[in-house]
XYZ file of C-alpha atoms in Angstrom:
314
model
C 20.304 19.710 4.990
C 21.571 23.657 4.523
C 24.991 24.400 3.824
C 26.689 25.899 6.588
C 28.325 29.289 4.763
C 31.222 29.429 7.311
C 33.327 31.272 4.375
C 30.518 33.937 4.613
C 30.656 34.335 8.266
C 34.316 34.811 8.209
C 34.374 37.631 5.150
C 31.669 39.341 6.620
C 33.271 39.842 10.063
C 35.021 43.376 9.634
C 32.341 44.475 7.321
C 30.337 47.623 7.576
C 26.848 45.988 6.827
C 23.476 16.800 4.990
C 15.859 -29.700 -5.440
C 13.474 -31.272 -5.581
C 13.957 -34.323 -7.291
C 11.084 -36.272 -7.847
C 11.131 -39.938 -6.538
C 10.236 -42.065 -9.268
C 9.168 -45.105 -7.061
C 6.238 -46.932 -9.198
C 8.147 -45.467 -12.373
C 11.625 -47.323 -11.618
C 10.023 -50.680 -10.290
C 11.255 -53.075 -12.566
C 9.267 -56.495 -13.420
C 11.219 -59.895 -11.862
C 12.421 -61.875 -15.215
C 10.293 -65.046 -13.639
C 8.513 -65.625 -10.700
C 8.945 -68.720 -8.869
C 5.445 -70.342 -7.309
C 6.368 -71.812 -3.820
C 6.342 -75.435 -3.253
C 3.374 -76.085 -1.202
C 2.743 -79.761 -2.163
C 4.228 -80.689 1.027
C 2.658 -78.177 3.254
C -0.721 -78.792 5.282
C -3.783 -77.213 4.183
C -4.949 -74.302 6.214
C -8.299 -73.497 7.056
C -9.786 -70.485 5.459
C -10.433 -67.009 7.533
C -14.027 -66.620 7.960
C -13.858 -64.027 10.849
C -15.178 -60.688 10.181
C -12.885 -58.064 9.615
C -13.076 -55.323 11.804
C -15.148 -52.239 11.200
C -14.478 -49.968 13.952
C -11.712 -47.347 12.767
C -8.748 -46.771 14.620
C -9.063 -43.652 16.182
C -6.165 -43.889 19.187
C -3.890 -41.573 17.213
C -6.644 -38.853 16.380
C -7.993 -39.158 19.802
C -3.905 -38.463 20.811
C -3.741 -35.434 18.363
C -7.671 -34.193 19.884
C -6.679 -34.581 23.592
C -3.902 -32.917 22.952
C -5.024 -29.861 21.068
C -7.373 -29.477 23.932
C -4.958 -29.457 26.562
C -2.773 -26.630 24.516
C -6.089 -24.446 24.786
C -6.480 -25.229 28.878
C -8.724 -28.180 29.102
C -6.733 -29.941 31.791
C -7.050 -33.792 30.955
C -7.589 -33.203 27.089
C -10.967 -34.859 27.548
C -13.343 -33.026 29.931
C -15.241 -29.306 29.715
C -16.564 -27.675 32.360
C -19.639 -25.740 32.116
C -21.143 -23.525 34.422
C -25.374 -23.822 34.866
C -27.306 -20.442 35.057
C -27.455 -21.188 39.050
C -23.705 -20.766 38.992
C -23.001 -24.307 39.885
C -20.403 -26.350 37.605
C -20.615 -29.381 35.206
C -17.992 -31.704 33.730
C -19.021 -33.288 30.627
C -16.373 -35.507 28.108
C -16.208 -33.738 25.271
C -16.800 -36.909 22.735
C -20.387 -37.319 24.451
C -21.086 -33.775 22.782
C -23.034 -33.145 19.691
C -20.664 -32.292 16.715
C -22.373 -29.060 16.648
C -21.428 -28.644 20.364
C -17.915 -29.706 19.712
C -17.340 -27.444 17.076
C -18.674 -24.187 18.687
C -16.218 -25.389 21.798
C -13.605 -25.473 19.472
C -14.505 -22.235 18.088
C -14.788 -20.486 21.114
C -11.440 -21.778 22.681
C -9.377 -21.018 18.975
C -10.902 -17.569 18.629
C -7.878 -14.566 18.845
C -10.238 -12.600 20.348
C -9.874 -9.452 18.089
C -12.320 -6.852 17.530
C -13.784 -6.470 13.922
C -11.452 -3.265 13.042
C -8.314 -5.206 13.956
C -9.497 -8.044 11.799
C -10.209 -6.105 8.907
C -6.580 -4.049 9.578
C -4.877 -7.732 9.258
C -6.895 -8.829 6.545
C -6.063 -5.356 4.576
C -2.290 -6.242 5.556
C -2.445 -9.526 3.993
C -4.143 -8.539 0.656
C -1.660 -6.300 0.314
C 1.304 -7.771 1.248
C 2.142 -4.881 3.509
C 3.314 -4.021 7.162
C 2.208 -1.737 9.455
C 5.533 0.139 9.213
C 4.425 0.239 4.657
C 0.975 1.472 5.774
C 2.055 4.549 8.450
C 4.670 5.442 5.545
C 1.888 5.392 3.001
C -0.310 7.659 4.720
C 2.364 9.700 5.418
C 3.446 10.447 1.956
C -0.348 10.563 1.298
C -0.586 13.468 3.976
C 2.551 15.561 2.417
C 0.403 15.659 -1.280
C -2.355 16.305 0.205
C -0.922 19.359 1.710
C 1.361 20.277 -1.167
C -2.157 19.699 -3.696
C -4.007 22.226 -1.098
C -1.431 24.516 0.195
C 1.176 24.294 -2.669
C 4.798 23.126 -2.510
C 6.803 24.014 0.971
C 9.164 26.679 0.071
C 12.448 25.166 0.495
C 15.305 27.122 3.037
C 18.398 27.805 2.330
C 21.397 29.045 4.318
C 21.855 31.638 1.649
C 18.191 33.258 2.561
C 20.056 34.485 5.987
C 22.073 37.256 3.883
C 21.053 40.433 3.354
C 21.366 41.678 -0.468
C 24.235 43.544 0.794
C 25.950 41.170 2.947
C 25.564 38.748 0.280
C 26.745 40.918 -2.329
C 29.798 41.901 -0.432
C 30.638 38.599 0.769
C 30.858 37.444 -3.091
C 32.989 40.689 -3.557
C 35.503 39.456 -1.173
C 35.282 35.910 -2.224
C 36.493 37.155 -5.403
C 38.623 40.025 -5.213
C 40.161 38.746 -1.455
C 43.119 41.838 -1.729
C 40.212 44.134 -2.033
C 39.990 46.433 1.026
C 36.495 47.083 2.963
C 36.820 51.062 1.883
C 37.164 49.618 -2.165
C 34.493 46.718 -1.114
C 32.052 49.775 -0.066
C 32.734 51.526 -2.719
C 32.061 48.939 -5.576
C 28.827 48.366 -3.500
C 27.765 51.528 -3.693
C 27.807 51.610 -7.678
C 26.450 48.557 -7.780
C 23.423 49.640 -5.833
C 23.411 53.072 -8.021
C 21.418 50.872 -10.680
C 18.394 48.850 -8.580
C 17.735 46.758 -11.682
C 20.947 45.693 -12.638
C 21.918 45.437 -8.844
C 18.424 42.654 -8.272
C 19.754 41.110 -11.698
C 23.054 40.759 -9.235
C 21.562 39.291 -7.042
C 19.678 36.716 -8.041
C 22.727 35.164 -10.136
C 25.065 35.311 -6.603
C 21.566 33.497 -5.080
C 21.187 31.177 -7.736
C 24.950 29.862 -7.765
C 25.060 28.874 -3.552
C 21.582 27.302 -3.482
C 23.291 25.383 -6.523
C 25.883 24.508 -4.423
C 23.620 23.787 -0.901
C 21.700 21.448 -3.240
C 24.672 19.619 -4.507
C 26.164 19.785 -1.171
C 22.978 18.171 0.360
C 22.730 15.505 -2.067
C 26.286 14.452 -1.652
C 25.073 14.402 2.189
C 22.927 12.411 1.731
C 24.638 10.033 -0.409
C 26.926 9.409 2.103
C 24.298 8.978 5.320
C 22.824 6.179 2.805
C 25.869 4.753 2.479
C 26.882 4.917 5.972
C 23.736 3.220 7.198
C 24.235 0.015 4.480
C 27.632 -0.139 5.656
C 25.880 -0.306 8.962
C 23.338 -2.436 7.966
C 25.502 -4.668 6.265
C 27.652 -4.798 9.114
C 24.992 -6.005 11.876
C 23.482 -8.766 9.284
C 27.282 -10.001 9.232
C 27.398 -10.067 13.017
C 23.796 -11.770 13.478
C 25.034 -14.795 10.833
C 27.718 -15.904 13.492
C 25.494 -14.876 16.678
C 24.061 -18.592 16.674
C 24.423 -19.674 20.287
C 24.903 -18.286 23.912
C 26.991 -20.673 26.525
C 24.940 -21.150 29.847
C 28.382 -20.805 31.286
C 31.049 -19.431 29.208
C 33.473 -20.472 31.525
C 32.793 -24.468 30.939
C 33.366 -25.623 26.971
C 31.476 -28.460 28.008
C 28.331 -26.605 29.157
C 25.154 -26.898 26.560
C 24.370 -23.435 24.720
C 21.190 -21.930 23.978
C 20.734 -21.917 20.515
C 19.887 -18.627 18.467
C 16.719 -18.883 16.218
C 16.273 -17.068 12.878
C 13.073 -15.373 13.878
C 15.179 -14.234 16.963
C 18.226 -12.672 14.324
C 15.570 -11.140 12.913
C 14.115 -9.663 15.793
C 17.017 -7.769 16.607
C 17.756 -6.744 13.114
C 14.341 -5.110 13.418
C 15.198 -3.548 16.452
C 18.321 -2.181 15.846
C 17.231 -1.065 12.062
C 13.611 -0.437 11.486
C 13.083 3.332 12.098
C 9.978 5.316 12.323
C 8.227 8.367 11.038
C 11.118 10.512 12.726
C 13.851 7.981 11.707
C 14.337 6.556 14.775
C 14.887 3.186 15.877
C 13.639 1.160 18.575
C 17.570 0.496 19.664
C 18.050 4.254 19.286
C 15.202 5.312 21.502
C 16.368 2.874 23.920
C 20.143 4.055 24.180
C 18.219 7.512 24.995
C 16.042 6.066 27.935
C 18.196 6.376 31.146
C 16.144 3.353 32.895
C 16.577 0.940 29.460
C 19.989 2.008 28.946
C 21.113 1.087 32.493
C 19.141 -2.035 32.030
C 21.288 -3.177 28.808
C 24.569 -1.669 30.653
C 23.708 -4.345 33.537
C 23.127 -7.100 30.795
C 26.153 -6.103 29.504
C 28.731 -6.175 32.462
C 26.394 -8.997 34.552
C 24.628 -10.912 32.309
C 27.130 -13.793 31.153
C 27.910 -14.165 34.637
C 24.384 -14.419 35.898
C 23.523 -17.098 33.797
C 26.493 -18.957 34.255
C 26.000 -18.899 38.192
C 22.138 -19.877 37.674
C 23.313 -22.708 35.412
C 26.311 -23.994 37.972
C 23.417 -23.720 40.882
């Protein structure tokens, strides 16, 4: 961020040139001092189980789970798959009279994201690398600036100074210094000073090197305080979003039930309102500069409490 030189500006005006603990079950079961036999010496004698115990497993609860994994993934009952013949006609078939092999490549086909090969090789490369699209764009970006610097060199850095002419500049520091001066001994004083082009140069590059000191230190302090700004900021919404648990569907009734706030929601609009892009923007911000969005969130604003509180009386 340049340095505005306002003091510049102004001298130069009549011149002539920014917990888990571990149950211990088994390991605290302590051993009975004695155990008592029962009495059975006046009980009848029961006849001994011969029956077969049952082999056949009990399958109601996996079927339960099955059926309804199926349903999630559009088979209507859970239990039936439709198939349609090459003559275009369809078939029902229960899916437990299929083949394993069939099953599987139903449940393959009905599970299957449905992304192409580059987007599962861009999620795979996310996950090995613990990264985000928003870590890989900024990656490549940096990437691109080297790149550039390693072919083209380092971009010359601007400063507000640069706008001066040697004598405007030189003049300017004149009066910054000697502010009783008058523009005729100003001249003058420039005029010697230019007599020797060396010595003059030499000048100039001190005056030069002293305000791009002070743009730098200027900018950094700007910086500084933009960062600190945008934690407060930051710092501020996360604050807000810890007590944003709930919306009433009618905040005119304490009694009426609330729709509760999830974390992945709070974190949702943290993104929003945070994340920035490549040009340090935010979704929020490009929002608040759409006139259809922003009238949109206005209406939300004003309306939207009593909306749902009419929809939830109705």
């Amino acid at each position: 961020m340049a340095v505005e030189l306002n003091h510049f500006d102004y001298l130069l005006d009549n011149d002539p040139v920014n917990n888990d603990s571990s149950y211990q079950d088994d390991q605290n079961i302590q051993e009975p001092s004695s155990i008592t036999e029962p009495d059975n010496s006046n009980q009848e004698p029961t006849e001994p189980d011969n029956s077969e115990p049952s082999t056949e497993p009990d399958n109601q609860e996996s079927e339960d789970v099955l059926t309804s994994f199926l349903k999630s993934y559009g088979l209507e009952d859970g239990r039936t798959v439709t198939f349609e013949n090459e003559d275009g006609t369809t078939e029902q078939v229960e899916f437990s009279s299929l083949s394993q092999e069939e099953q599987l490549n139903i449940l393959k086909e009905i599970t299957a994201p449905g992304l192409t090969e580059d987007e599962i090789n861009t999620i795979n490369y996310l996950r090995r690398n613990n990264a985000s699209l928003q870590d890989v764009a900024e990656y490549y970006k940096k990437k691109g600036i080297e790149e550039y610097i390693s072919e083209n060199g380092p971009v010359e850095k601007h400063y507000s100074i640069d706008d001066y002419s040697e004598d405007e500049l030189y003049l300017a520091n004149l009066k910054e210094k000697y502010p009783d001066m008058t523009d005729d001994d100003l001249q003058s004083e420039l005029e010697i000073a230019k007599s020797n082009d060396e010595l003059f140069k030499k000048k100039i590059d001190i005056i030069k090197k002293q305000y791009k000191e002070q743009e730098d230190k200027q900018a950094e302090e700007a910086k500084l305080e933009s960062e600190r700004q945008f934690n407060d900021f930051k710092n501020t919404i996360h604050s807000s979003l810890e007590k944003f648990n709930e919306i009433s569907t009618d905040y005119r009734d304490n009694e009426a039930p609330s729709l509760e706030i999830e974390d992945a929601e709070k974190e949702r609009i943290f993104s929003y309102i945070l994340d920035v892009d490549a040009d340090g923007m935010s979704q929020f911000f490009k929002d608040l500069n759409n006139p259809d969005v922003l009238v949109e969130l206005a209406w939300h604003r004003l309306f939207g409490k009593d909306a749902i509180s009419g929809v939830t009386q109705y």
